[in-house]
mmCIF file of C-alpha atoms in Angstrom:
data_model
loop_
_atom_site.group_PDB
_atom_site.id
_atom_site.type_symbol
_atom_site.label_atom_id
_atom_site.label_comp_id
_atom_site.label_asym_id
_atom_site.label_seq_id
_atom_site.Cartn_x
_atom_site.Cartn_y
_atom_site.Cartn_z
ATOM 1 C CA UNK A 1351 0.000 0.000 0.000
ATOM 2 C CA UNK A 1352 2.844 2.387 0.868
ATOM 3 C CA UNK A 1353 4.591 1.649 -2.447
ATOM 4 C CA UNK A 1354 1.319 2.180 -4.321
ATOM 5 C CA UNK A 1355 0.738 5.511 -2.584
ATOM 6 C CA UNK A 1356 4.307 6.652 -3.309
ATOM 7 C CA UNK A 1357 3.708 5.931 -7.012
ATOM 8 C CA UNK A 1358 0.820 8.428 -7.193
ATOM 9 C CA UNK A 1359 1.957 11.526 -9.197
ATOM 10 C CA UNK A 1360 1.370 13.933 -6.315
ATOM 11 C CA UNK A 1361 3.589 16.660 -7.796
ATOM 12 C CA UNK A 1362 1.630 16.652 -11.064
ATOM 13 C CA UNK A 1363 -1.656 16.666 -9.157
ATOM 14 C CA UNK A 1364 -0.421 19.513 -6.952
ATOM 15 C CA UNK A 1365 0.561 21.641 -9.955
ATOM 16 C CA UNK A 1366 -2.858 20.987 -11.529
ATOM 17 C CA UNK A 1367 -4.546 21.940 -8.258
ATOM 18 C CA UNK A 1368 -2.386 25.070 -8.095
ATOM 19 C CA UNK A 1369 -3.485 26.126 -11.575
ATOM 20 C CA UNK A 1370 -7.120 25.478 -10.675
ATOM 21 C CA UNK A 1371 -6.697 27.639 -7.566
ATOM 22 C CA UNK A 1372 -5.489 30.521 -9.730
ATOM 23 C CA UNK A 1373 -8.645 30.531 -11.884
ATOM 24 C CA UNK A 1374 -10.654 33.663 -11.193
ATOM 25 C CA UNK A 1375 -14.150 32.827 -9.971
ATOM 26 C CA UNK A 1376 -17.193 34.812 -11.118
ATOM 27 C CA UNK A 1377 -18.329 37.144 -8.357
ATOM 28 C CA UNK A 1378 -21.641 35.286 -7.909
ATOM 29 C CA UNK A 1379 -19.813 31.967 -7.376
ATOM 30 C CA UNK A 1380 -17.310 33.147 -4.767
ATOM 31 C CA UNK A 1381 -19.548 33.168 -1.707
ATOM 32 C CA UNK A 1382 -21.004 29.641 -2.185
ATOM 33 C CA UNK A 1383 -17.560 28.116 -2.998
ATOM 34 C CA UNK A 1384 -15.759 29.768 -0.074
ATOM 35 C CA UNK A 1385 -18.693 29.160 2.296
ATOM 36 C CA UNK A 1386 -18.465 25.422 1.538
ATOM 37 C CA UNK A 1387 -14.735 25.485 2.298
ATOM 38 C CA UNK A 1388 -15.328 27.480 5.522
ATOM 39 C CA UNK A 1389 -17.959 24.980 6.658
ATOM 40 C CA UNK A 1390 -15.851 21.927 5.729
ATOM 41 C CA UNK A 1391 -12.632 23.033 7.454
ATOM 42 C CA UNK A 1392 -13.952 25.279 10.235
ATOM 43 C CA UNK A 1393 -12.399 28.552 9.059
ATOM 44 C CA UNK A 1394 -12.921 31.560 11.346
ATOM 45 C CA UNK A 1395 -13.457 34.479 8.962
ATOM 46 C CA UNK A 1396 -14.088 36.970 11.792
ATOM 47 C CA UNK A 1397 -10.322 37.210 12.307
ATOM 48 C CA UNK A 1398 -9.544 37.679 8.581
ATOM 49 C CA UNK A 1399 -8.297 41.120 7.537
ATOM 50 C CA UNK A 1400 -10.964 41.073 4.794
ATOM 51 C CA UNK A 1401 -14.167 39.249 5.807
ATOM 52 C CA UNK A 1402 -16.042 39.929 2.564
ATOM 53 C CA UNK A 1403 -15.823 36.691 0.546
ATOM 54 C CA UNK A 1404 -16.386 38.533 -2.736
ATOM 55 C CA UNK A 1405 -12.982 40.191 -2.271
ATOM 56 C CA UNK A 1406 -11.065 36.943 -2.956
ATOM 57 C CA UNK A 1407 -10.769 36.463 -6.712
ATOM 58 C CA UNK A 1408 -9.688 32.806 -6.536
ATOM 59 C CA UNK A 1409 -9.126 29.966 -4.094
ATOM 60 C CA UNK A 1410 -5.411 30.748 -3.857
ATOM 61 C CA UNK A 1411 -6.102 34.259 -2.559
ATOM 62 C CA UNK A 1412 -8.592 32.855 -0.077
ATOM 63 C CA UNK A 1413 -6.096 30.244 1.198
ATOM 64 C CA UNK A 1414 -3.470 32.949 1.712
ATOM 65 C CA UNK A 1415 -5.799 35.417 3.447
ATOM 66 C CA UNK A 1416 -4.181 37.746 5.977
ATOM 67 C CA UNK A 1417 -5.370 38.284 9.544
ATOM 68 C CA UNK A 1418 -6.427 41.420 11.382
ATOM 69 C CA UNK A 1419 -3.386 42.894 13.158
ATOM 70 C CA UNK A 1420 -4.843 42.266 16.628
ATOM 71 C CA UNK A 1421 -5.927 38.671 15.874
ATOM 72 C CA UNK A 1422 -2.597 37.113 16.943
ATOM 73 C CA UNK A 1423 -0.837 38.929 19.799
ATOM 74 C CA UNK A 1424 2.820 37.879 20.012
ATOM 75 C CA UNK A 1425 4.018 36.606 23.405
ATOM 76 C CA UNK A 1426 6.674 39.042 24.635
ATOM 77 C CA UNK A 1427 8.103 37.056 27.545
ATOM 78 C CA UNK A 1428 8.882 33.664 25.969
ATOM 79 C CA UNK A 1429 12.035 32.886 23.966
ATOM 80 C CA UNK A 1430 10.317 30.975 21.144
ATOM 81 C CA UNK A 1431 6.771 31.466 19.835
ATOM 82 C CA UNK A 1432 4.703 29.372 17.459
ATOM 83 C CA UNK A 1433 5.506 30.493 13.898
ATOM 84 C CA UNK A 1434 2.062 29.454 12.659
ATOM 85 C CA UNK A 1435 -1.395 28.212 13.523
ATOM 86 C CA UNK A 1436 -1.638 24.424 13.702
ATOM 87 C CA UNK A 1437 -1.500 21.283 15.791
ATOM 88 C CA UNK A 1438 1.550 20.225 17.827
ATOM 89 C CA UNK A 1439 2.559 16.776 16.546
ATOM 90 C CA UNK A 1440 5.744 16.400 18.573
ATOM 91 C CA UNK A 1441 8.363 18.308 20.533
ATOM 92 C CA UNK A 1442 11.284 17.759 22.877
ATOM 93 C CA UNK A 1443 15.000 17.059 22.883
ATOM 94 C CA UNK A 1444 16.584 15.472 19.812
ATOM 95 C CA UNK A 1445 18.005 12.073 20.779
ATOM 96 C CA UNK A 1446 20.280 9.678 18.867
ATOM 97 C CA UNK A 1447 20.316 11.892 15.743
ATOM 98 C CA UNK A 1448 16.608 11.177 15.168
ATOM 99 C CA UNK A 1449 13.468 13.304 15.344
ATOM 100 C CA UNK A 1450 9.886 12.104 15.825
ATOM 101 C CA UNK A 1451 7.462 13.214 13.083
ATOM 102 C CA UNK A 1452 4.618 11.756 15.143
ATOM 103 C CA UNK A 1453 4.777 9.695 18.321
ATOM 104 C CA UNK A 1454 6.785 6.518 17.716
ATOM 105 C CA UNK A 1455 7.712 7.316 14.089
ATOM 106 C CA UNK A 1456 11.153 8.865 13.621
ATOM 107 C CA UNK A 1457 13.336 10.206 10.840
ATOM 108 C CA UNK A 1458 17.041 10.910 10.506
ATOM 109 C CA UNK A 1459 18.128 14.408 11.454
ATOM 110 C CA UNK A 1460 20.862 14.405 8.788
ATOM 111 C CA UNK A 1461 18.528 13.095 6.060
ATOM 112 C CA UNK A 1462 16.040 15.836 6.913
ATOM 113 C CA UNK A 1463 18.444 18.801 7.071
ATOM 114 C CA UNK A 1464 21.051 17.479 4.633
ATOM 115 C CA UNK A 1465 24.840 17.618 5.144
ATOM 116 C CA UNK A 1466 26.047 20.189 7.630
ATOM 117 C CA UNK A 1467 26.628 23.634 6.180
ATOM 118 C CA UNK A 1468 30.220 24.869 6.475
ATOM 119 C CA UNK A 1469 30.916 27.287 9.314
ATOM 120 C CA UNK A 1470 32.139 29.817 6.734
ATOM 121 C CA UNK A 1471 28.523 30.215 5.608
ATOM 122 C CA UNK A 1472 27.214 30.450 9.158
ATOM 123 C CA UNK A 1473 28.622 33.257 11.246
ATOM 124 C CA UNK A 1474 28.869 31.594 14.645
ATOM 125 C CA UNK A 1475 31.844 29.807 16.137
ATOM 126 C CA UNK A 1476 33.060 26.359 15.171
ATOM 127 C CA UNK A 1477 31.133 23.593 16.944
ATOM 128 C CA UNK A 1478 33.065 21.410 19.363
ATOM 129 C CA UNK A 1479 34.272 18.249 17.612
ATOM 130 C CA UNK A 1480 31.740 15.432 17.832
ATOM 131 C CA UNK A 1481 31.155 12.055 16.295
ATOM 132 C CA UNK A 1482 27.497 12.552 15.405
ATOM 133 C CA UNK A 1483 25.667 14.968 13.128
ATOM 134 C CA UNK A 1484 23.634 16.073 16.150
ATOM 135 C CA UNK A 1485 26.756 16.972 18.132
ATOM 136 C CA UNK A 1486 28.127 18.945 15.188
ATOM 137 C CA UNK A 1487 25.053 21.196 15.187
ATOM 138 C CA UNK A 1488 25.444 22.137 18.860
ATOM 139 C CA UNK A 1489 27.847 25.078 18.926
ATOM 140 C CA UNK A 1490 27.995 25.821 22.654
ATOM 141 C CA UNK A 1491 29.053 23.528 25.471
ATOM 142 C CA UNK A 1492 26.205 22.579 27.787
ATOM 143 C CA UNK A 1493 23.500 23.145 25.173
ATOM 144 C CA UNK A 1494 21.049 20.563 23.845
ATOM 145 C CA UNK A 1495 19.259 20.228 20.494
ATOM 146 C CA UNK A 1496 15.459 20.608 20.521
ATOM 147 C CA UNK A 1497 12.699 20.123 17.966
ATOM 148 C CA UNK A 1498 9.033 21.006 17.482
ATOM 149 C CA UNK A 1499 6.671 19.845 14.702
ATOM 150 C CA UNK A 1500 3.526 21.860 13.837
ATOM 151 C CA UNK A 1501 0.921 20.569 11.366
ATOM 152 C CA UNK A 1502 -1.166 23.161 9.498
ATOM 153 C CA UNK A 1503 -4.607 21.849 8.539
ATOM 154 C CA UNK A 1504 -6.445 23.163 5.431
ATOM 155 C CA UNK A 1505 -8.600 25.489 7.554
ATOM 156 C CA UNK A 1506 -5.656 27.120 9.342
ATOM 157 C CA UNK A 1507 -4.079 30.506 8.639
ATOM 158 C CA UNK A 1508 -1.409 29.635 6.029
ATOM 159 C CA UNK A 1509 1.269 32.281 6.606
ATOM 160 C CA UNK A 1510 4.188 31.574 8.921
ATOM 161 C CA UNK A 1511 6.314 33.974 10.920
ATOM 162 C CA UNK A 1512 9.662 34.194 12.664
ATOM 163 C CA UNK A 1513 9.550 32.143 15.881
ATOM 164 C CA UNK A 1514 12.297 34.174 17.592
ATOM 165 C CA UNK A 1515 14.903 36.872 17.033
ATOM 166 C CA UNK A 1516 17.465 35.200 14.778
ATOM 167 C CA UNK A 1517 19.583 35.626 11.659
ATOM 168 C CA UNK A 1518 18.961 33.456 8.566
ATOM 169 C CA UNK A 1519 22.260 32.618 6.871
ATOM 170 C CA UNK A 1520 21.400 29.826 4.464
ATOM 171 C CA UNK A 1521 18.557 28.209 2.509
ATOM 172 C CA UNK A 1522 18.527 24.588 1.358
ATOM 173 C CA UNK A 1523 15.720 23.474 -0.973
ATOM 174 C CA UNK A 1524 14.899 19.772 -1.394
ATOM 175 C CA UNK A 1525 12.508 19.333 -4.377
ATOM 176 C CA UNK A 1526 11.194 15.917 -3.222
ATOM 177 C CA UNK A 1527 7.725 14.366 -3.276
ATOM 178 C CA UNK A 1528 4.463 16.025 -2.252
ATOM 179 C CA UNK A 1529 2.776 13.348 -0.160
ATOM 180 C CA UNK A 1530 0.159 14.230 2.427
ATOM 181 C CA UNK A 1531 1.552 15.212 5.841
ATOM 182 C CA UNK A 1532 -1.720 14.481 7.635
ATOM 183 C CA UNK A 1533 -0.812 12.869 11.007
ATOM 184 C CA UNK A 1534 -2.448 9.609 9.899
ATOM 185 C CA UNK A 1535 -0.190 9.414 6.837
ATOM 186 C CA UNK A 1536 2.830 10.485 8.935
ATOM 187 C CA UNK A 1537 2.291 7.401 11.137
ATOM 188 C CA UNK A 1538 2.106 5.210 8.037
ATOM 189 C CA UNK A 1539 5.177 6.318 6.040
ATOM 190 C CA UNK A 1540 8.567 6.290 7.755
ATOM 191 C CA UNK A 1541 10.741 9.342 7.057
ATOM 192 C CA UNK A 1542 7.832 11.056 5.299
ATOM 193 C CA UNK A 1543 9.311 14.494 5.992
ATOM 194 C CA UNK A 1544 12.606 13.419 4.376
ATOM 195 C CA UNK A 1545 10.787 12.350 1.178
ATOM 196 C CA UNK A 1546 8.732 15.517 0.776
ATOM 197 C CA UNK A 1547 9.699 18.821 -0.788
ATOM 198 C CA UNK A 1548 10.946 21.197 1.871
ATOM 199 C CA UNK A 1549 12.757 24.479 2.387
ATOM 200 C CA UNK A 1550 15.296 24.527 5.236
ATOM 201 C CA UNK A 1551 16.257 27.940 6.604
ATOM 202 C CA UNK A 1552 19.374 27.777 8.774
ATOM 203 C CA UNK A 1553 21.048 30.379 10.930
ATOM 204 C CA UNK A 1554 21.632 31.294 14.543
ATOM 205 C CA UNK A 1555 19.982 32.926 17.517
ATOM 206 C CA UNK A 1556 21.465 34.071 20.831
ATOM 207 C CA UNK A 1557 21.907 30.474 21.999
ATOM 208 C CA UNK A 1558 23.496 29.080 18.805
ATOM 209 C CA UNK A 1559 22.101 27.012 15.928
ATOM 210 C CA UNK A 1560 18.514 27.654 14.789
ATOM 211 C CA UNK A 1561 16.541 26.291 11.836
ATOM 212 C CA UNK A 1562 13.008 26.481 10.480
ATOM 213 C CA UNK A 1563 11.864 24.029 7.802
ATOM 214 C CA UNK A 1564 8.706 24.467 5.724
ATOM 215 C CA UNK A 1565 7.606 21.002 4.525
ATOM 216 C CA UNK A 1566 5.435 20.770 1.416
ATOM 217 C CA UNK A 1567 2.535 18.352 0.964
ATOM 218 C CA UNK A 1568 -0.057 17.231 -1.579
ATOM 219 C CA UNK A 1569 -1.647 20.345 -3.137
ATOM 220 C CA UNK A 1570 0.978 22.503 -1.391
ATOM 221 C CA UNK A 1571 3.257 23.017 -4.368
ATOM 222 C CA UNK A 1572 3.901 26.601 -3.407
ATOM 223 C CA UNK A 1573 6.214 27.385 -0.490
ATOM 224 C CA UNK A 1574 7.113 31.057 -0.506
ATOM 225 C CA UNK A 1575 9.795 32.795 1.577
ATOM 226 C CA UNK A 1576 9.201 36.536 1.380
ATOM 227 C CA UNK A 1577 12.851 37.631 1.331
ATOM 228 C CA UNK A 1578 13.984 34.852 -1.060
ATOM 229 C CA UNK A 1579 13.053 35.770 -4.632
ATOM 230 C CA UNK A 1580 15.231 33.004 -6.115
ATOM 231 C CA UNK A 1581 13.238 30.176 -4.509
ATOM 232 C CA UNK A 1582 10.957 28.242 -6.898
ATOM 233 C CA UNK A 1583 9.124 25.187 -5.549
ATOM 234 C CA UNK A 1584 7.204 22.307 -7.197
ATOM 235 C CA UNK A 1585 9.077 22.415 -10.506
ATOM 236 C CA UNK A 1586 8.032 19.825 -13.134
ATOM 237 C CA UNK A 1587 11.122 17.609 -12.702
ATOM 238 C CA UNK A 1588 13.815 16.926 -10.131
ATOM 239 C CA UNK A 1589 16.472 14.359 -9.270
ATOM 240 C CA UNK A 1590 15.568 12.133 -6.333
ATOM 241 C CA UNK A 1591 17.596 13.061 -3.273
ATOM 242 C CA UNK A 1592 18.840 16.308 -4.827
ATOM 243 C CA UNK A 1593 18.916 19.691 -3.148
ATOM 244 C CA UNK A 1594 20.210 23.164 -3.882
ATOM 245 C CA UNK A 1595 21.854 25.623 -1.524
ATOM 246 C CA UNK A 1596 21.734 29.394 -1.356
ATOM 247 C CA UNK A 1597 23.734 31.563 1.046
ATOM 248 C CA UNK A 1598 22.345 34.879 2.279
ATOM 249 C CA UNK A 1599 25.852 35.930 3.298
ATOM 250 C CA UNK A 1600 27.700 37.896 0.624
ATOM 251 C CA UNK A 1601 30.270 40.664 0.264
ATOM 252 C CA UNK A 1602 27.457 43.198 0.587
ATOM 253 C CA UNK A 1603 25.674 41.358 3.401
ATOM 254 C CA UNK A 1604 28.050 39.683 5.819
ATOM 255 C CA UNK A 1605 25.442 39.040 8.517
ATOM 256 C CA UNK A 1606 22.599 37.293 6.675
ATOM 257 C CA UNK A 1607 18.894 38.147 7.005
ATOM 258 C CA UNK A 1608 17.901 39.395 10.486
ATOM 259 C CA UNK A 1609 14.402 38.338 11.559
ATOM 260 C CA UNK A 1610 12.454 39.673 14.523
ATOM 261 C CA UNK A 1611 10.120 37.505 16.582
ATOM 262 C CA UNK A 1612 6.670 37.537 14.955
ATOM 263 C CA UNK A 1613 7.844 39.073 11.665
ATOM 264 C CA UNK A 1614 6.248 37.734 8.452
ATOM 265 C CA UNK A 1615 8.487 35.024 7.011
ATOM 266 C CA UNK A 1616 6.553 33.093 4.338
ATOM 267 C CA UNK A 1617 3.411 31.244 3.323
ATOM 268 C CA UNK A 1618 2.034 27.929 2.077
ATOM 269 C CA UNK A 1619 -0.685 27.364 -0.476
ATOM 270 C CA UNK A 1620 -3.119 25.218 1.547
ATOM 271 C CA UNK A 1621 -1.814 23.442 4.682
ATOM 272 C CA UNK A 1622 1.446 21.714 5.558
ATOM 273 C CA UNK A 1623 4.060 21.397 8.309
ATOM 274 C CA UNK A 1624 6.668 23.554 10.058
ATOM 275 C CA UNK A 1625 9.615 21.871 11.813
ATOM 276 C CA UNK A 1626 11.842 23.838 14.201
ATOM 277 C CA UNK A 1627 15.242 22.388 15.167
ATOM 278 C CA UNK A 1628 17.433 24.527 17.403
ATOM 279 C CA UNK A 1629 19.943 24.471 20.207
ATOM 280 C CA UNK A 1630 19.318 25.959 23.626
ATOM 281 C CA UNK A 1631 20.593 25.598 27.187
ATOM 282 C CA UNK A 1632 19.551 22.510 29.129
ATOM 283 C CA UNK A 1633 16.982 24.444 31.155
ATOM 284 C CA UNK A 1634 14.892 25.297 28.062
ATOM 285 C CA UNK A 1635 11.302 24.167 28.667
ATOM 286 C CA UNK A 1636 8.435 23.688 26.211
ATOM 287 C CA UNK A 1637 5.017 24.979 27.323
ATOM 288 C CA UNK A 1638 3.159 22.423 25.212
ATOM 289 C CA UNK A 1639 1.175 19.188 25.088
ATOM 290 C CA UNK A 1640 1.353 16.819 22.113
ATOM 291 C CA UNK A 1641 -1.818 17.091 20.040
ATOM 292 C CA UNK A 1642 -2.805 20.539 21.251
ATOM 293 C CA UNK A 1643 -3.960 23.281 18.909
ATOM 294 C CA UNK A 1644 -1.752 26.356 18.848
ATOM 295 C CA UNK A 1645 -1.918 29.748 17.172
ATOM 296 C CA UNK A 1646 0.784 31.947 15.755
ATOM 297 C CA UNK A 1647 2.269 34.174 18.462
ATOM 298 C CA UNK A 1648 1.581 31.832 21.394
ATOM 299 C CA UNK A 1649 4.440 30.536 23.544
ATOM 300 C CA UNK A 1650 6.294 27.392 22.478
ATOM 301 C CA UNK A 1651 8.936 27.489 25.163
ATOM 302 C CA UNK A 1652 11.315 29.565 27.190
ATOM 303 C CA UNK A 1653 14.316 29.553 29.492
#
């Protein structure tokens, strides 16, 4: 069954769905189409910046609707906030170079992030020598590596934001598959997140290494990073296991891209998954429960 599912042309289907979403709907058809979607997925339009359904010319615009400024207050006291609306699938310390996509189902940290980026491209100090990929990512003695996985359902707000104050130094794009990342499918297919198209943003925050990965899914061919105009996702063809790198550090910009906590970072078309992997001191605590719903701006954890 898994092999049969993997053979489904999800990238082709996603591109077709993307084109359909771009078709402008007649004004008279917009309200019934969007109302059906709102009813099916439980969308709260009262918090949308524009509540009038006739305003959205196509499904794509409706999926990427913005919120009223006051709809998502950003927690000021915690170190790391939720970058998006969604459901917490898993969180905690990274152990044995593996991360849980859902409870009991793991994937390789190195397969997910790809080979370690050279320290010349990242502007923090050389990591202490270690035997494992996990140890190489930890740049400061006494720190641990943590992870958090957030699943965005079709009815959720589809933009994502900066989870903390950090500097983005590097982008790695894995073309990959576009299989569903629904928690049920994530329990079924091992290393699902390593198969799917994803965009890995890597950099540092005040405690060392920090990364945010936007994972694509079926009908989520479009992953957009606002400051990265060179990124193009869901292209017609790709080589299995391939990836491409882009450094935000140059002669003109030696620091990378500074991001403030809560700042707009990017968006999905439809729903998908955000994975945070970062280092922090051993007393970092998550303020979460697995399976809980969370909204952008709420606390993930703090020191």
